Amino acid sequence: MNKVKATIRKMVNKDPIAVFIGIPGAIIQLLMLVAAVVLTTSENDYAIAMSLLLLRIGMVLLGVLGVIAFGIVLLELYYTFKDE
């Protein structure tokens, strides 16, 4: 367990954007994959509606994460070249 904690700390220290934006993004994409499978295989109208809703929410959340990541990168660029 200590080795796992040390690995996570090392990842966060090395690239926090990848950890705090990438991991939730990957989880959202897995949920969207499940929703897409349910959407294509289900004949129940309620399941199809919930799958479409989950896909729509996942798309919005991925967009928000992308905007946050882009903003962080722009801030890093600004503070990198601010001194010059």
C-alpha atoms as an extended CHARMM CRD file, in Angstrom:
* protein
*
        84  EXT
         1         1  MET       CA              0.0000000000        0.0000000000        0.0000000000  PROA      1               0.0000000000
         2         2  ASN       CA              2.8560000000        2.3770000000        0.7740000000  PROA      2               0.0000000000
         3         3  LYS       CA              4.3170000000        1.7300000000       -2.6630000000  PROA      3               0.0000000000
         4         4  VAL       CA              1.0000000000        2.6830000000       -4.2840000000  PROA      4               0.0000000000
         5         5  LYS       CA              0.7960000000        5.8920000000       -2.2250000000  PROA      5               0.0000000000
         6         6  ALA       CA              4.3770000000        6.7750000000       -3.1420000000  PROA      6               0.0000000000
         7         7  THR       CA              3.6470000000        6.1970000000       -6.8260000000  PROA      7               0.0000000000
         8         8  ILE       CA              0.5440000000        8.4150000000       -6.6800000000  PROA      8               0.0000000000
         9         9  ARG       CA              2.4960000000       11.1630000000       -4.8880000000  PROA      9               0.0000000000
        10        10  LYS       CA              5.2260000000       10.9490000000       -7.5030000000  PROA      10              0.0000000000
        11        11  MET       CA              2.6590000000       11.2370000000      -10.3050000000  PROA      11              0.0000000000
        12        12  VAL       CA              0.9710000000       14.2440000000       -8.6720000000  PROA      12              0.0000000000
        13        13  ASN       CA              4.2960000000       15.9940000000       -8.1350000000  PROA      13              0.0000000000
        14        14  LYS       CA              5.4600000000       15.2960000000      -11.6820000000  PROA      14              0.0000000000
        15        15  ASP       CA              2.3190000000       16.3040000000      -13.6140000000  PROA      15              0.0000000000
        16        16  PRO       CA             -0.7040000000       17.3570000000      -11.5380000000  PROA      16              0.0000000000
        17        17  ILE       CA             -2.7530000000       18.3420000000      -14.6010000000  PROA      17              0.0000000000
        18        18  ALA       CA             -2.6190000000       14.8100000000      -15.9610000000  PROA      18              0.0000000000
        19        19  VAL       CA             -3.6960000000       13.3690000000      -12.6190000000  PROA      19              0.0000000000
        20        20  PHE       CA             -6.4850000000       15.7670000000      -11.6950000000  PROA      20              0.0000000000
        21        21  ILE       CA             -7.8700000000       16.2370000000      -15.2170000000  PROA      21              0.0000000000
        22        22  GLY       CA             -6.9300000000       12.9760000000      -16.9490000000  PROA      22              0.0000000000
        23        23  ILE       CA             -8.1380000000       10.4550000000      -14.3720000000  PROA      23              0.0000000000
        24        24  PRO       CA            -11.6510000000       11.9360000000      -13.9880000000  PROA      24              0.0000000000
        25        25  GLY       CA            -11.7760000000       12.2580000000      -17.7850000000  PROA      25              0.0000000000
        26        26  ALA       CA            -10.9500000000        8.5810000000      -18.1640000000  PROA      26              0.0000000000
        27        27  ILE       CA            -13.6340000000        7.6060000000      -15.6400000000  PROA      27              0.0000000000
        28        28  ILE       CA            -16.2230000000        9.7340000000      -17.4650000000  PROA      28              0.0000000000
        29        29  GLN       CA            -15.2360000000        8.1150000000      -20.7660000000  PROA      29              0.0000000000
        30        30  LEU       CA            -15.7050000000        4.6380000000      -19.2800000000  PROA      30              0.0000000000
        31        31  LEU       CA            -19.1760000000        5.6170000000      -18.0610000000  PROA      31              0.0000000000
        32        32  MET       CA            -19.9680000000        6.9550000000      -21.5220000000  PROA      32              0.0000000000
        33        33  LEU       CA            -18.7880000000        3.6680000000      -23.0380000000  PROA      33              0.0000000000
        34        34  VAL       CA            -21.1830000000        1.7490000000      -20.7890000000  PROA      34              0.0000000000
        35        35  ALA       CA            -23.9910000000        4.1330000000      -21.7620000000  PROA      35              0.0000000000
        36        36  ALA       CA            -23.2100000000        3.6440000000      -25.4550000000  PROA      36              0.0000000000
        37        37  VAL       CA            -23.2940000000       -0.1470000000      -25.0800000000  PROA      37              0.0000000000
        38        38  VAL       CA            -26.6310000000        0.0400000000      -23.2580000000  PROA      38              0.0000000000
        39        39  LEU       CA            -27.9410000000        2.4230000000      -25.9130000000  PROA      39              0.0000000000
        40        40  THR       CA            -27.0670000000        0.0980000000      -28.7760000000  PROA      40              0.0000000000
        41        41  THR       CA            -28.1900000000       -3.1610000000      -27.1530000000  PROA      41              0.0000000000
        42        42  SER       CA            -31.2730000000       -2.2070000000      -25.1440000000  PROA      42              0.0000000000
        43        43  GLU       CA            -34.8570000000       -2.3000000000      -26.3550000000  PROA      43              0.0000000000
        44        44  ASN       CA            -36.2300000000       -0.6230000000      -23.2220000000  PROA      44              0.0000000000
        45        45  ASP       CA            -37.2150000000        3.0090000000      -23.8310000000  PROA      45              0.0000000000
        46        46  TYR       CA            -36.3100000000        4.0520000000      -20.2920000000  PROA      46              0.0000000000
        47        47  ALA       CA            -32.7990000000        2.5500000000      -20.6050000000  PROA      47              0.0000000000
        48        48  ILE       CA            -32.2910000000        4.3000000000      -23.9370000000  PROA      48              0.0000000000
        49        49  ALA       CA            -33.3950000000        7.6330000000      -22.4880000000  PROA      49              0.0000000000
        50        50  MET       CA            -31.0980000000        7.2650000000      -19.4780000000  PROA      50              0.0000000000
        51        51  SER       CA            -28.2050000000        6.2570000000      -21.7380000000  PROA      51              0.0000000000
        52        52  LEU       CA            -28.6930000000        9.3540000000      -23.8820000000  PROA      52              0.0000000000
        53        53  LEU       CA            -28.8570000000       11.5000000000      -20.7530000000  PROA      53              0.0000000000
        54        54  LEU       CA            -25.6560000000        9.9460000000      -19.3890000000  PROA      54              0.0000000000
        55        55  LEU       CA            -23.9120000000       10.4850000000      -22.7250000000  PROA      55              0.0000000000
        56        56  ARG       CA            -25.0100000000       14.1210000000      -22.8020000000  PROA      56              0.0000000000
        57        57  ILE       CA            -23.8620000000       14.7400000000      -19.2170000000  PROA      57              0.0000000000
        58        58  GLY       CA            -20.5500000000       13.0060000000      -19.9400000000  PROA      58              0.0000000000
        59        59  MET       CA            -19.9500000000       15.1850000000      -22.9940000000  PROA      59              0.0000000000
        60        60  VAL       CA            -20.5890000000       18.3340000000      -20.9570000000  PROA      60              0.0000000000
        61        61  LEU       CA            -18.2820000000       17.1840000000      -18.1460000000  PROA      61              0.0000000000
        62        62  LEU       CA            -15.5160000000       16.3170000000      -20.6060000000  PROA      62              0.0000000000
        63        63  GLY       CA            -15.9100000000       19.7470000000      -22.1670000000  PROA      63              0.0000000000
        64        64  VAL       CA            -15.6390000000       21.4180000000      -18.7660000000  PROA      64              0.0000000000
        65        65  LEU       CA            -12.5260000000       19.4000000000      -17.9340000000  PROA      65              0.0000000000
        66        66  GLY       CA            -11.0180000000       20.3660000000      -21.2840000000  PROA      66              0.0000000000
        67        67  VAL       CA            -11.6730000000       24.0560000000      -20.6910000000  PROA      67              0.0000000000
        68        68  ILE       CA            -10.1260000000       23.8310000000      -17.2110000000  PROA      68              0.0000000000
        69        69  ALA       CA             -7.0530000000       22.0450000000      -18.5710000000  PROA      69              0.0000000000
        70        70  PHE       CA             -6.6960000000       24.5950000000      -21.3840000000  PROA      70              0.0000000000
        71        71  GLY       CA             -6.9560000000       27.4310000000      -18.8750000000  PROA      71              0.0000000000
        72        72  ILE       CA             -4.2880000000       25.8740000000      -16.6770000000  PROA      72              0.0000000000
        73        73  VAL       CA             -1.9590000000       25.4670000000      -19.6540000000  PROA      73              0.0000000000
        74        74  LEU       CA             -2.5240000000       29.0980000000      -20.6870000000  PROA      74              0.0000000000
        75        75  LEU       CA             -1.7620000000       30.2460000000      -17.1330000000  PROA      75              0.0000000000
        76        76  GLU       CA              1.4180000000       28.1720000000      -17.0950000000  PROA      76              0.0000000000
        77        77  LEU       CA              2.4840000000       29.6980000000      -20.4100000000  PROA      77              0.0000000000
        78        78  TYR       CA              1.6960000000       33.1910000000      -19.1390000000  PROA      78              0.0000000000
        79        79  TYR       CA              3.7430000000       32.7890000000      -15.9710000000  PROA      79              0.0000000000
        80        80  THR       CA              6.5810000000       31.1090000000      -17.8810000000  PROA      80              0.0000000000
        81        81  PHE       CA              7.0010000000       34.0090000000      -20.3100000000  PROA      81              0.0000000000
        82        82  LYS       CA              5.9610000000       36.7670000000      -17.8930000000  PROA      82              0.0000000000
        83        83  ASP       CA              9.5100000000       37.3750000000      -16.6790000000  PROA      83              0.0000000000
        84        84  GLU       CA             10.9500000000       37.8300000000      -20.1760000000  PROA      84              0.0000000000
